Amino acid sequence: MRTLISTAFVSLDGVVEAPGGEPGYRNSGWTFKDIEFLPEAYELKGREQKEATAMMLGRTSYEAFSPVWPAMEDFADYKVMPKYVVSTTLTEADLVPNWGETTILRSLDDVAALKETEGGPIIIHGSATLNRNLSDAGLIDRYHLLVFPLLLGAGKRLFSDTDKDAQKLKLVESEVYANGLQKNVFDVVR
């Protein structure tokens, strides 16, 4: 069974929207505004590229990342990695040709079936709606969270507000950095 890992930059109040400067969000670029850059705080991001064997994205994140990430040296390991895009509307014609093997999954059942296959961890980047749906369906196995010392108020959140049974998490790794960032790695307890 494959491990599904959600990785996110998240504000203290749970917002994940537009951390890198994506247009249309009033606090866009919040990960680098007024936050001192400390390379050690981002060690987890490099490790993820080495440990993951595939990447999963929702349609919106795929459309944002696919024109940019294939040419970025910082994400070179992801270029050759198989990608899975969960979307009911994306077509094969919408996929970029220069970002490696990409498979469109149409449902959470498709994601559950993929998890049952042989292979290593699958990392989920961005994809707020997909993350909420996968979490609510009990399909995420681990969270890699870099928590920023910010309260952003409005914005897309990592976790849904669905009324559901409590989901227990086990903290397996954590660190606090001089710039206020916190690394929290949680396994989902089944």
Short mmCIF file of C-alpha atoms in Angstrom, two decimals, residues 104-167:
data_model
loop_
_atom_site.label_atom_id
_atom_site.label_comp_id
_atom_site.label_asym_id
_atom_site.label_seq_id
_atom_site.Cartn_x
_atom_site.Cartn_y
_atom_site.Cartn_z
CA ILE A 104 -5.74 11.88 -14.71
CA LEU A 105 -7.76 10.36 -11.87
CA ARG A 106 -11.48 11.09 -11.92
CA SER A 107 -12.57 10.30 -8.35
CA LEU A 108 -11.55 9.63 -4.76
CA ASP A 109 -12.21 5.96 -5.52
CA ASP A 110 -9.46 6.20 -8.16
CA VAL A 111 -7.14 7.66 -5.51
CA ALA A 112 -8.02 4.86 -3.08
CA ALA A 113 -7.28 2.28 -5.81
CA LEU A 114 -3.92 3.95 -6.57
CA LYS A 115 -3.00 3.72 -2.89
CA GLU A 116 -3.50 -0.05 -3.07
CA THR A 117 -0.82 -0.43 -5.76
CA GLU A 118 2.85 -1.19 -5.24
CA GLY A 119 5.22 1.75 -4.98
CA GLY A 120 6.57 4.42 -2.70
CA PRO A 121 5.10 7.57 -1.21
CA ILE A 122 2.94 9.98 -3.21
CA ILE A 123 3.31 13.67 -2.28
CA ILE A 124 0.42 16.15 -2.62
CA HIS A 125 1.41 19.78 -3.28
CA GLY A 126 -0.97 22.74 -3.09
CA SER A 127 -4.42 21.46 -3.98
CA ALA A 128 -6.47 22.81 -1.06
CA THR A 129 -9.78 21.36 -2.24
CA LEU A 130 -8.22 17.98 -3.01
CA ASN A 131 -6.53 17.92 0.41
CA ARG A 132 -9.80 18.62 2.19
CA ASN A 133 -11.63 15.92 0.24
CA LEU A 134 -8.86 13.34 0.72
CA SER A 135 -8.65 14.11 4.43
CA ASP A 136 -12.42 13.82 4.88
CA ALA A 137 -12.32 10.47 3.04
CA GLY A 138 -9.54 9.19 5.32
CA LEU A 139 -7.07 8.77 2.45
CA ILE A 140 -4.16 10.90 3.71
CA ASP A 141 -1.55 9.03 5.73
CA ARG A 142 0.89 11.80 6.69
CA TYR A 143 1.07 15.60 6.88
CA HIS A 144 4.25 17.63 6.30
CA LEU A 145 3.40 21.11 7.53
CA LEU A 146 5.53 24.23 7.61
CA VAL A 147 3.50 26.51 9.85
CA PHE A 148 4.12 30.24 9.42
CA PRO A 149 3.70 32.69 12.31
CA LEU A 150 0.90 34.57 10.58
CA LEU A 151 -2.85 34.96 10.93
CA LEU A 152 -4.31 35.54 7.47
CA GLY A 153 -8.01 35.34 8.22
CA ALA A 154 -9.79 34.63 4.94
CA GLY A 155 -8.45 32.20 2.37
CA LYS A 156 -8.54 28.58 1.32
CA ARG A 157 -7.87 26.28 4.25
CA LEU A 158 -6.02 23.00 4.42
CA PHE A 159 -8.71 21.27 6.48
CA SER A 160 -12.45 21.27 5.90
CA ASP A 161 -15.06 22.35 8.41
CA THR A 162 -17.07 19.17 7.82
CA ASP A 163 -18.67 17.76 10.96
CA LYS A 164 -16.93 14.39 11.29
CA ASP A 165 -15.45 12.05 13.84
CA ALA A 166 -12.14 13.12 15.36
CA GLN A 167 -9.06 12.01 13.43
#
